[in-house]
Short mmCIF file of C-alpha atoms in Angstrom, two decimals:
data_model
loop_
_atom_site.label_atom_id
_atom_site.label_comp_id
_atom_site.label_asym_id
_atom_site.label_seq_id
_atom_site.Cartn_x
_atom_site.Cartn_y
_atom_site.Cartn_z
CA UNK A 6 0.00 0.00 0.00
CA UNK A 7 2.85 2.37 0.89
CA UNK A 8 4.63 1.51 -2.39
CA UNK A 9 1.41 2.25 -4.30
CA UNK A 10 1.05 5.64 -2.60
CA UNK A 11 4.66 6.44 -3.43
CA UNK A 12 3.89 5.68 -7.08
CA UNK A 13 0.92 8.06 -7.05
CA UNK A 14 3.00 11.06 -5.90
CA UNK A 15 4.97 11.65 -9.14
CA UNK A 16 1.89 10.88 -11.23
CA UNK A 17 -0.15 13.49 -9.34
CA UNK A 18 2.72 15.98 -9.62
CA UNK A 19 2.98 15.47 -13.39
CA UNK A 20 -0.79 15.75 -13.82
CA UNK A 21 -0.84 18.99 -11.81
CA UNK A 22 1.92 20.42 -14.03
CA UNK A 23 -0.02 19.50 -17.15
CA UNK A 24 -3.25 21.00 -15.81
CA UNK A 25 -1.56 24.22 -14.60
CA UNK A 26 0.28 24.57 -17.92
CA UNK A 27 -2.96 24.17 -19.86
CA UNK A 28 -4.68 26.71 -17.61
CA UNK A 29 -1.78 29.13 -18.10
CA UNK A 30 -1.89 28.70 -21.88
CA UNK A 31 -5.65 29.15 -21.84
CA UNK A 32 -5.29 32.42 -19.92
CA UNK A 33 -2.59 33.52 -22.38
CA UNK A 34 -4.97 32.89 -25.29
CA UNK A 35 -7.81 34.81 -23.64
CA UNK A 36 -5.87 37.87 -22.48
CA UNK A 37 -4.94 40.80 -24.69
CA UNK A 38 -1.64 40.55 -26.63
CA UNK A 39 1.58 42.17 -25.50
CA UNK A 40 2.65 45.29 -27.39
CA UNK A 41 4.74 44.61 -30.51
CA UNK A 42 8.48 44.11 -30.33
CA UNK A 43 11.35 41.82 -31.31
CA UNK A 44 10.45 38.12 -31.36
CA UNK A 45 11.47 36.54 -28.03
CA UNK A 46 13.64 33.42 -27.98
CA UNK A 47 12.69 30.30 -25.99
CA UNK A 48 13.42 30.50 -22.26
CA UNK A 49 15.55 33.70 -22.35
CA UNK A 50 13.05 35.86 -24.25
CA UNK A 51 14.67 39.09 -25.47
CA UNK A 52 17.58 39.00 -23.01
CA UNK A 53 20.08 39.10 -25.88
CA UNK A 54 18.16 41.80 -27.75
CA UNK A 55 18.30 44.41 -24.98
CA UNK A 56 20.80 47.03 -26.22
CA UNK A 57 23.90 47.58 -24.11
CA UNK A 58 24.76 50.94 -25.67
CA UNK A 59 22.61 53.94 -26.61
CA UNK A 60 19.47 51.94 -25.81
CA UNK A 61 17.26 54.98 -26.46
CA UNK A 62 18.26 55.00 -30.12
CA UNK A 63 17.48 51.30 -30.55
CA UNK A 64 14.10 51.72 -28.84
CA UNK A 65 13.26 54.54 -31.25
CA UNK A 66 14.38 52.37 -34.17
CA UNK A 67 12.10 49.54 -33.01
CA UNK A 68 9.22 51.99 -32.67
CA UNK A 69 9.59 52.85 -36.35
CA UNK A 70 10.20 49.24 -37.39
CA UNK A 71 7.04 47.95 -35.70
CA UNK A 72 5.04 51.11 -36.42
CA UNK A 73 4.10 51.40 -32.76
CA UNK A 74 4.79 53.96 -30.06
CA UNK A 75 4.70 51.12 -27.52
CA UNK A 76 7.37 48.39 -27.65
CA UNK A 77 7.50 45.21 -25.54
CA UNK A 78 10.48 43.10 -24.49
CA UNK A 79 10.70 40.17 -22.10
CA UNK A 80 13.67 38.57 -20.41
CA UNK A 81 13.44 35.66 -17.98
CA UNK A 82 9.87 36.47 -16.96
CA UNK A 83 10.61 40.19 -16.66
CA UNK A 84 8.55 42.41 -18.94
CA UNK A 85 9.79 45.75 -20.29
CA UNK A 86 7.57 48.27 -22.09
CA UNK A 87 9.09 51.30 -23.82
CA UNK A 88 6.92 54.36 -24.50
CA UNK A 89 8.09 56.39 -27.50
CA UNK A 90 5.34 59.01 -27.88
CA UNK A 91 4.18 61.85 -25.67
CA UNK A 92 0.58 60.69 -26.05
CA UNK A 93 1.35 57.30 -24.49
CA UNK A 94 3.61 58.74 -21.80
CA UNK A 95 1.01 61.29 -20.67
CA UNK A 96 -1.77 58.70 -20.64
CA UNK A 97 0.13 56.14 -18.57
CA UNK A 98 2.55 58.20 -16.46
CA UNK A 99 0.22 61.12 -15.78
CA UNK A 100 -3.40 59.99 -16.10
CA UNK A 101 -2.80 56.46 -14.80
CA UNK A 102 -0.02 57.42 -12.41
CA UNK A 103 -1.56 55.43 -9.54
CA UNK A 104 -0.55 52.26 -11.40
CA UNK A 105 2.64 53.50 -13.06
CA UNK A 106 4.59 55.14 -10.21
CA UNK A 107 6.40 52.14 -8.73
CA UNK A 108 10.05 51.28 -9.30
CA UNK A 109 11.41 47.95 -10.57
CA UNK A 110 12.70 45.68 -7.84
CA UNK A 111 16.19 44.89 -9.10
CA UNK A 112 18.70 42.95 -7.03
CA UNK A 113 21.49 45.26 -8.14
CA UNK A 114 19.85 48.13 -6.21
CA UNK A 115 20.47 46.19 -3.00
CA UNK A 116 24.09 45.27 -3.62
CA UNK A 117 24.80 48.89 -4.56
CA UNK A 118 23.12 50.15 -1.41
CA UNK A 119 20.92 52.30 -3.66
CA UNK A 120 17.59 50.70 -2.75
CA UNK A 121 17.16 53.20 0.13
CA UNK A 122 17.65 56.23 -2.12
CA UNK A 123 14.58 58.24 -3.13
CA UNK A 124 14.90 57.50 -6.84
CA UNK A 125 14.79 53.73 -6.35
CA UNK A 126 12.27 53.34 -3.53
CA UNK A 127 9.01 51.51 -4.25
CA UNK A 128 5.93 53.69 -4.37
CA UNK A 129 4.62 53.82 -0.81
CA UNK A 130 4.78 55.61 2.58
CA UNK A 131 8.59 55.80 2.77
CA UNK A 132 8.87 57.26 -0.71
CA UNK A 133 6.12 59.77 0.11
CA UNK A 134 8.07 60.93 3.18
CA UNK A 135 11.16 61.43 1.01
CA UNK A 136 9.24 63.40 -1.58
CA UNK A 137 7.38 65.53 0.95
CA UNK A 138 10.65 66.85 2.38
CA UNK A 139 12.26 67.36 -1.03
CA UNK A 140 9.23 69.06 -2.53
CA UNK A 141 8.98 71.44 0.43
CA UNK A 142 12.70 72.24 0.39
CA UNK A 143 12.84 72.84 -3.37
CA UNK A 144 9.47 74.33 -4.22
CA UNK A 145 9.34 77.40 -6.46
CA UNK A 146 8.60 80.00 -3.82
CA UNK A 147 11.50 78.81 -1.62
CA UNK A 148 14.19 79.04 -4.31
CA UNK A 149 14.56 82.86 -4.34
CA UNK A 150 16.02 82.56 -0.84
CA UNK A 151 18.87 80.56 -2.44
CA UNK A 152 19.56 83.05 -5.24
CA UNK A 153 22.59 84.50 -3.45
CA UNK A 154 24.08 81.01 -3.18
CA UNK A 155 23.42 80.22 -6.84
CA UNK A 156 24.89 83.53 -7.97
CA UNK A 157 28.00 83.31 -5.78
CA UNK A 158 28.83 79.78 -6.91
CA UNK A 159 28.26 80.61 -10.59
CA UNK A 160 30.49 83.68 -10.28
CA UNK A 161 33.25 81.47 -8.88
CA UNK A 162 32.77 79.23 -11.92
CA UNK A 163 33.39 82.23 -14.19
CA UNK A 164 36.63 82.91 -12.30
CA UNK A 165 37.71 79.30 -12.81
CA UNK A 166 36.93 79.53 -16.53
CA UNK A 167 39.07 82.66 -16.65
CA UNK A 168 42.11 81.09 -15.01
CA UNK A 169 41.87 77.39 -15.97
CA UNK A 170 39.64 77.11 -19.05
CA UNK A 171 41.03 73.73 -20.10
CA UNK A 172 39.59 72.19 -16.91
CA UNK A 173 36.06 73.40 -17.63
CA UNK A 174 34.48 69.96 -17.09
CA UNK A 175 35.95 69.70 -13.60
CA UNK A 176 34.71 73.22 -12.83
CA UNK A 177 31.19 72.33 -13.99
CA UNK A 178 31.12 69.14 -11.91
CA UNK A 179 32.34 71.12 -8.92
CA UNK A 180 29.62 73.75 -9.35
CA UNK A 181 26.84 71.17 -9.14
CA UNK A 182 28.37 69.61 -6.03
CA UNK A 183 29.08 72.99 -4.43
CA UNK A 184 25.52 74.30 -4.78
CA UNK A 185 23.92 71.07 -3.58
CA UNK A 186 26.21 70.77 -0.55
CA UNK A 187 25.57 74.40 0.41
CA UNK A 188 21.78 74.12 0.27
CA UNK A 189 21.47 70.64 1.75
CA UNK A 190 24.18 70.79 4.42
CA UNK A 191 25.38 74.40 4.73
CA UNK A 192 28.79 73.15 3.62
CA UNK A 193 31.05 75.14 1.29
CA UNK A 194 33.14 73.23 -1.22
CA UNK A 195 36.37 75.12 -1.88
CA UNK A 196 36.89 75.53 -5.64
CA UNK A 197 39.83 73.62 -7.07
CA UNK A 198 40.39 71.51 -3.94
CA UNK A 199 39.63 67.79 -3.67
CA UNK A 200 36.83 67.47 -1.13
CA UNK A 201 36.47 64.56 1.31
CA UNK A 202 32.66 64.65 1.08
CA UNK A 203 32.38 65.14 -2.66
CA UNK A 204 34.96 62.54 -3.71
CA UNK A 205 33.09 59.41 -2.48
CA UNK A 206 29.76 60.84 -3.63
CA UNK A 207 31.11 61.38 -7.15
CA UNK A 208 32.55 57.86 -7.23
CA UNK A 209 29.18 56.42 -6.22
CA UNK A 210 27.40 58.51 -8.85
CA UNK A 211 29.75 57.71 -11.70
CA UNK A 212 29.87 54.01 -10.88
CA UNK A 213 26.23 53.40 -10.07
CA UNK A 214 24.80 55.37 -12.99
CA UNK A 215 26.44 53.04 -15.48
CA UNK A 216 25.30 49.83 -13.81
CA UNK A 217 21.56 50.06 -13.22
CA UNK A 218 19.98 50.62 -16.61
CA UNK A 219 18.23 47.56 -18.12
CA UNK A 220 20.69 45.58 -20.21
CA UNK A 221 23.78 47.53 -19.16
CA UNK A 222 25.24 44.62 -17.18
CA UNK A 223 24.37 40.95 -16.72
CA UNK A 224 23.55 41.69 -13.07
CA UNK A 225 20.51 43.70 -14.17
CA UNK A 226 19.13 41.02 -16.50
CA UNK A 227 20.21 37.99 -14.45
CA UNK A 228 19.52 39.09 -10.89
CA UNK A 229 20.78 35.84 -9.32
CA UNK A 230 24.33 36.80 -10.35
CA UNK A 231 24.20 39.50 -7.66
CA UNK A 232 24.65 36.78 -5.04
CA UNK A 233 28.08 35.78 -6.39
CA UNK A 234 30.68 36.97 -3.82
CA UNK A 235 32.89 39.81 -5.08
CA UNK A 236 36.06 37.81 -4.33
CA UNK A 237 35.18 35.14 -6.93
CA UNK A 238 37.42 35.39 -10.05
CA UNK A 239 35.56 37.18 -12.84
CA UNK A 240 33.18 39.00 -10.48
CA UNK A 241 34.57 42.43 -11.34
CA UNK A 242 31.13 44.06 -11.45
CA UNK A 243 30.33 42.74 -7.98
CA UNK A 244 33.56 44.26 -6.68
CA UNK A 245 32.70 47.56 -8.31
CA UNK A 246 29.26 47.43 -6.68
CA UNK A 247 30.83 46.79 -3.27
CA UNK A 248 33.07 49.85 -3.66
CA UNK A 249 30.11 51.97 -4.77
CA UNK A 250 28.05 50.77 -1.80
CA UNK A 251 30.78 51.87 0.60
CA UNK A 252 30.90 55.28 -1.11
CA UNK A 253 27.12 55.66 -0.77
CA UNK A 254 27.37 54.86 2.94
CA UNK A 255 30.05 57.55 3.34
CA UNK A 256 27.78 60.05 1.60
CA UNK A 257 24.94 59.14 3.97
CA UNK A 258 27.04 59.55 7.10
CA UNK A 259 29.68 62.23 6.48
CA UNK A 260 27.61 65.35 5.67
CA UNK A 261 24.96 64.36 8.21
CA UNK A 262 27.50 64.14 11.04
CA UNK A 263 29.07 67.42 9.87
CA UNK A 264 25.76 69.28 10.28
CA UNK A 265 25.09 67.59 13.64
CA UNK A 266 28.49 68.71 14.93
CA UNK A 267 28.01 72.27 13.69
CA UNK A 268 24.62 72.43 15.41
CA UNK A 269 26.07 71.07 18.65
CA UNK A 270 28.72 73.82 18.77
CA UNK A 271 26.30 76.50 17.59
CA UNK A 272 27.97 77.31 14.28
CA UNK A 273 25.74 75.65 11.69
CA UNK A 274 24.60 77.55 8.61
CA UNK A 275 21.00 77.65 7.47
CA UNK A 276 20.40 74.56 5.34
CA UNK A 277 17.76 71.93 4.67
CA UNK A 278 19.16 69.34 7.09
CA UNK A 279 19.60 71.81 9.97
CA UNK A 280 16.00 72.98 9.58
CA UNK A 281 14.72 69.41 9.61
CA UNK A 282 16.72 68.58 12.73
CA UNK A 283 15.30 71.56 14.59
CA UNK A 284 12.02 70.35 16.10
CA UNK A 285 10.60 73.86 16.24
CA UNK A 286 11.00 74.45 12.51
CA UNK A 287 7.59 73.60 11.20
CA UNK A 288 8.10 74.40 7.53
CA UNK A 289 9.80 71.13 6.63
CA UNK A 290 8.58 69.03 9.52
CA UNK A 291 10.61 66.82 11.85
CA UNK A 292 11.66 63.29 10.92
CA UNK A 293 12.30 61.09 13.94
CA UNK A 294 13.96 58.25 12.02
CA UNK A 295 17.55 59.42 11.59
CA UNK A 296 18.49 56.62 9.17
CA UNK A 297 15.57 57.62 6.97
CA UNK A 298 16.74 61.23 7.10
CA UNK A 299 20.28 60.23 6.06
CA UNK A 300 18.83 58.42 3.06
CA UNK A 301 16.76 61.45 2.06
CA UNK A 302 19.67 63.85 2.30
CA UNK A 303 22.04 61.58 0.37
CA UNK A 304 19.37 61.29 -2.32
CA UNK A 305 19.11 65.09 -2.30
CA UNK A 306 22.79 65.29 -3.20
CA UNK A 307 22.86 62.55 -5.84
CA UNK A 308 19.80 63.82 -7.71
CA UNK A 309 20.75 67.48 -7.66
CA UNK A 310 24.35 67.10 -8.76
CA UNK A 311 23.81 64.69 -11.63
CA UNK A 312 21.08 66.76 -13.29
CA UNK A 313 23.07 69.99 -13.24
CA UNK A 314 26.36 68.43 -14.36
CA UNK A 315 24.88 66.84 -17.47
CA UNK A 316 22.91 69.93 -18.49
CA UNK A 317 25.87 72.28 -18.19
CA UNK A 318 28.19 69.93 -20.08
CA UNK A 319 25.59 69.70 -22.86
CA UNK A 320 25.51 73.50 -23.05
CA UNK A 321 29.28 73.73 -23.42
CA UNK A 322 29.25 71.15 -26.22
CA UNK A 323 26.34 72.87 -27.97
CA UNK A 324 28.10 76.24 -27.92
CA UNK A 325 31.37 74.74 -29.14
CA UNK A 326 29.56 73.33 -32.16
CA UNK A 327 27.06 76.15 -32.76
CA UNK A 328 28.71 79.56 -32.65
CA UNK A 329 25.85 81.14 -34.67
CA UNK A 330 23.32 80.48 -31.90
CA UNK A 331 25.90 81.59 -29.34
CA UNK A 332 26.40 84.92 -31.12
CA UNK A 333 22.65 85.60 -31.33
CA UNK A 334 22.28 84.99 -27.60
CA UNK A 335 25.24 87.24 -26.83
CA UNK A 336 23.80 90.02 -28.99
CA UNK A 337 20.54 89.82 -27.04
CA UNK A 338 22.35 89.93 -23.70
CA UNK A 339 24.47 92.90 -24.81
CA UNK A 340 21.40 94.86 -25.91
CA UNK A 341 19.30 94.15 -22.80
CA UNK A 342 21.84 93.81 -19.98
CA UNK A 343 24.73 95.81 -21.39
CA UNK A 344 28.39 95.37 -20.50
CA UNK A 345 28.43 97.20 -17.17
CA UNK A 346 27.08 94.31 -15.06
CA UNK A 347 26.55 90.55 -15.09
CA UNK A 348 23.09 89.16 -15.94
CA UNK A 349 20.79 88.25 -13.05
CA UNK A 350 17.50 86.44 -12.53
CA UNK A 351 15.64 89.72 -12.97
CA UNK A 352 16.73 89.72 -16.63
CA UNK A 353 15.27 86.33 -17.51
CA UNK A 354 11.89 87.50 -18.81
CA UNK A 355 13.61 90.03 -21.08
CA UNK A 356 15.88 87.48 -22.79
CA UNK A 357 13.65 85.23 -24.94
CA UNK A 358 16.42 84.00 -27.24
CA UNK A 359 18.56 82.96 -24.26
CA UNK A 360 15.51 81.15 -22.88
CA UNK A 361 14.97 79.42 -26.22
CA UNK A 362 18.64 78.39 -26.27
CA UNK A 363 18.29 77.02 -22.73
CA UNK A 364 15.29 74.92 -23.81
CA UNK A 365 17.09 73.69 -26.92
CA UNK A 366 19.99 72.45 -24.78
CA UNK A 367 17.54 70.19 -22.92
CA UNK A 368 15.86 69.00 -26.12
CA UNK A 369 19.01 68.53 -28.20
CA UNK A 370 20.60 66.20 -25.66
CA UNK A 371 18.15 64.93 -23.01
CA UNK A 372 20.03 64.35 -19.76
CA UNK A 373 18.10 61.14 -18.97
CA UNK A 374 17.28 59.74 -22.43
CA UNK A 375 15.04 56.90 -21.24
CA UNK A 376 13.96 58.48 -17.97
CA UNK A 377 14.26 56.49 -14.75
CA UNK A 378 12.36 53.21 -15.04
CA UNK A 379 8.87 53.01 -13.56
CA UNK A 380 6.96 49.80 -12.79
CA UNK A 381 3.30 48.81 -12.75
CA UNK A 382 1.60 47.77 -9.51
CA UNK A 383 -1.21 45.84 -11.22
CA UNK A 384 -2.18 44.42 -14.60
CA UNK A 385 -3.38 46.92 -17.19
CA UNK A 386 -4.70 47.00 -20.75
CA UNK A 387 -3.85 49.98 -22.94
CA UNK A 388 -4.75 50.41 -26.60
CA UNK A 389 -5.68 46.73 -26.63
CA UNK A 390 -2.28 45.64 -25.30
CA UNK A 391 -1.67 43.71 -22.08
CA UNK A 392 0.81 45.23 -19.60
CA UNK A 393 1.35 42.82 -16.66
CA UNK A 394 1.86 43.76 -13.04
CA UNK A 395 5.55 44.44 -12.34
CA UNK A 396 6.36 45.50 -15.89
CA UNK A 397 9.34 47.85 -16.20
CA UNK A 398 8.19 51.02 -17.98
CA UNK A 399 10.69 53.22 -19.82
CA UNK A 400 9.75 56.62 -21.23
CA UNK A 401 11.96 57.26 -24.24
CA UNK A 402 12.60 60.98 -23.91
CA UNK A 403 15.10 60.73 -26.76
CA UNK A 404 12.28 59.69 -29.10
CA UNK A 405 10.12 62.58 -27.86
CA UNK A 406 12.94 65.03 -28.58
CA UNK A 407 13.35 63.54 -32.09
CA UNK A 408 9.68 63.74 -33.11
CA UNK A 409 9.96 65.42 -36.50
CA UNK A 410 6.36 66.64 -36.40
CA UNK A 411 7.31 68.84 -33.45
CA UNK A 412 11.00 69.33 -34.16
CA UNK A 413 11.95 69.41 -37.86
CA UNK A 414 15.58 68.47 -38.49
CA UNK A 415 15.79 67.25 -34.88
CA UNK A 416 19.53 66.61 -34.78
CA UNK A 417 20.36 70.25 -35.51
CA UNK A 418 20.74 72.76 -32.67
CA UNK A 419 18.16 75.50 -33.32
CA UNK A 420 16.81 77.69 -30.49
CA UNK A 421 14.45 79.28 -33.03
CA UNK A 422 12.17 76.24 -32.78
CA UNK A 423 11.01 77.61 -29.41
CA UNK A 424 10.19 81.09 -30.73
CA UNK A 425 7.10 82.45 -32.44
CA UNK A 426 7.44 84.52 -35.61
CA UNK A 427 7.38 87.71 -33.54
CA UNK A 428 10.33 86.53 -31.41
CA UNK A 429 8.30 85.66 -28.32
CA UNK A 430 8.54 82.25 -26.68
CA UNK A 431 6.11 79.49 -27.64
CA UNK A 432 4.43 77.15 -25.15
CA UNK A 433 6.93 74.27 -25.43
CA UNK A 434 8.85 74.36 -22.14
CA UNK A 435 10.53 70.97 -22.66
CA UNK A 436 9.11 69.84 -19.32
CA UNK A 437 9.58 66.21 -20.40
CA UNK A 438 13.32 66.60 -19.76
CA UNK A 439 12.70 66.18 -16.01
CA UNK A 440 10.45 63.12 -16.07
CA UNK A 441 6.74 62.50 -15.65
CA UNK A 442 3.94 61.91 -13.18
CA UNK A 443 4.41 61.46 -9.47
CA UNK A 444 8.08 60.57 -9.99
CA UNK A 445 8.99 63.82 -11.76
CA UNK A 446 12.39 65.16 -10.66
CA UNK A 447 11.93 67.01 -7.32
CA UNK A 448 14.98 69.18 -8.04
CA UNK A 449 13.79 70.39 -11.44
CA UNK A 450 13.16 73.97 -10.28
CA UNK A 451 16.60 74.27 -8.69
CA UNK A 452 18.29 72.78 -11.76
CA UNK A 453 16.36 75.23 -13.94
CA UNK A 454 17.56 78.19 -11.87
CA UNK A 455 21.21 77.14 -11.70
CA UNK A 456 21.63 76.00 -15.30
CA UNK A 457 19.92 79.09 -16.72
CA UNK A 458 22.15 81.42 -14.67
CA UNK A 459 25.26 79.50 -15.66
CA UNK A 460 24.27 79.71 -19.34
CA UNK A 461 23.47 83.42 -19.38
CA UNK A 462 26.55 84.52 -17.41
CA UNK A 463 28.94 82.36 -19.44
CA UNK A 464 27.45 83.71 -22.68
CA UNK A 465 27.78 87.27 -21.37
CA UNK A 466 31.47 86.92 -20.56
CA UNK A 467 33.06 84.23 -22.76
CA UNK A 468 33.33 83.12 -26.37
CA UNK A 469 33.28 79.34 -26.79
CA UNK A 470 34.57 77.61 -29.92
CA UNK A 471 36.46 74.57 -31.13
CA UNK A 472 40.00 74.18 -29.84
CA UNK A 473 42.88 74.18 -32.30
CA UNK A 474 45.84 71.84 -32.58
CA UNK A 475 49.52 72.82 -32.80
CA UNK A 476 49.20 73.67 -36.49
CA UNK A 477 46.20 75.93 -35.99
CA UNK A 478 43.58 73.53 -37.33
CA UNK A 479 40.28 73.07 -35.51
CA UNK A 480 39.99 69.86 -33.51
CA UNK A 481 36.91 67.95 -34.64
CA UNK A 482 34.33 66.82 -32.08
CA UNK A 483 31.93 63.91 -32.41
CA UNK A 484 28.56 65.36 -31.29
CA UNK A 485 27.24 61.85 -30.59
CA UNK A 486 30.08 60.77 -28.27
CA UNK A 487 28.13 60.30 -25.04
CA UNK A 488 28.15 58.03 -22.00
CA UNK A 489 25.58 55.26 -21.53
CA UNK A 490 24.51 55.67 -17.89
CA UNK A 491 21.11 56.66 -16.54
CA UNK A 492 22.21 60.22 -17.19
CA UNK A 493 24.04 60.72 -20.47
CA UNK A 494 27.07 63.04 -20.46
CA UNK A 495 29.28 64.15 -23.35
CA UNK A 496 32.54 62.25 -23.46
CA UNK A 497 35.58 64.48 -22.78
CA UNK A 498 36.16 67.07 -25.50
CA UNK A 499 38.36 70.12 -25.95
CA UNK A 500 37.12 73.63 -26.59
CA UNK A 501 38.42 77.20 -26.57
CA UNK A 502 37.04 79.46 -23.80
CA UNK A 503 38.16 83.09 -24.18
CA UNK A 504 36.94 86.09 -22.21
CA UNK A 505 34.99 88.46 -24.47
CA UNK A 506 36.54 91.73 -23.29
CA UNK A 507 38.55 93.49 -20.60
CA UNK A 508 35.26 94.80 -19.22
CA UNK A 509 33.93 91.25 -18.91
CA UNK A 510 37.13 90.17 -17.16
CA UNK A 511 36.79 93.05 -14.71
CA UNK A 512 33.19 92.07 -13.93
CA UNK A 513 34.25 88.48 -13.29
CA UNK A 514 37.06 89.50 -10.95
CA UNK A 515 34.82 91.80 -8.91
CA UNK A 516 32.00 89.25 -8.66
CA UNK A 517 34.36 86.42 -7.70
CA UNK A 518 36.00 88.57 -5.00
CA UNK A 519 32.60 89.02 -3.38
CA UNK A 520 31.90 85.29 -3.70
CA UNK A 521 35.26 84.36 -2.14
CA UNK A 522 34.56 86.66 0.81
CA UNK A 523 31.18 85.02 1.34
CA UNK A 524 32.87 81.63 1.19
CA UNK A 525 35.30 82.65 3.93
CA UNK A 526 32.54 83.65 6.36
#
């Protein structure tokens, strides 16, 4: 009898597999189809189709190939949907945001230590606490109180351009870090000096950004590989992740402890963290969980710095390649502002061509070409297509910026596309550059303020053009040479940065002297 029962067990198991498989296939036949996309292979699906470089361009190519704004991929039971049109992005990310505001649960987030950062948290109470603080600290009506910080740091950038123009990329990176550290932690980064807070944060940013986009490494597609110890031969990515995780932990702890110490000795500067730690400051609220607060403030740094760095580098490349647009913007500044002072925020409304140029920088080279990945919290059907729960959703901002119906000759740099015939600005504010829905970039208003001021003051004081070699010939630049991380930066390039006049040099020296004095306080 026992032997007979033992015989039944495998038979029952096999029958249950057959029945469950038939039920699964029946459900597959009844449900709506997936969106179109490359034909998946058995078992691995599209794992080998996911592009490792310039994925946004391949997604746009597939959109044209399959004549669909919505593209579907699958890899080892993970579904990916790419949205290539503004219509689809607005419908799903904005109108159906309750279902499309989650983040993918990727093992690599955990081994990087990034799963506690705002950008990678699942949609829920913890994420809402993060966003509440960030939105309050960076809302539009608060930013004017930071104008003196923005201006001082930008004026120091001009001084660095004047004295060390060949190191312009380092100066730009430093500006983003300097402004974010000042606002978040009341900490002043000394220009031109390696900083013990900024160095690990930059390492974490540069390392992590290249590892966590779908398809970029095997650890993203094959999550089980994350459990391989970093000391195993061949596990170079795991070792890199371990180093990045340590750097993230340093960024969580170092600036936080700095502000705590300054508060204890009564010498802290006004900053976001100090105001949160003061129980009586009701504007930002008080967060009891100190580990949660460290995560929020580290996220504040990472998000703010990366956005500004990429935008300002894109501007420098655009001006190097497009001196005609540069000259038109300079002519407008000269006629409105004059040469007796540097431009300020009060001039913004009077400089429509500069504003159009600013918008074109964001369109011409989107800083996050596929946006940060969202995920669905439940099954959905859209335009007759089935989108399962847990699907990774990518908004292809690159494709939006290349829509020829809206942007004729999209690869050219043309600020005029944002101007009406009478020279006034049109309604296209390129808001898509900062994301969509409930996950839209919380630092977008600060980035807008800083990048615009950097652009207008650099245009007012410097001429930017291609560098020349030893024989006097211009050094060619590949306009498509960009990195492949979450944020896309121009690869290193050379350019000529020359002060426009003695008057401009005098203005820079005077403004930087004031900024240096403020830094010494």
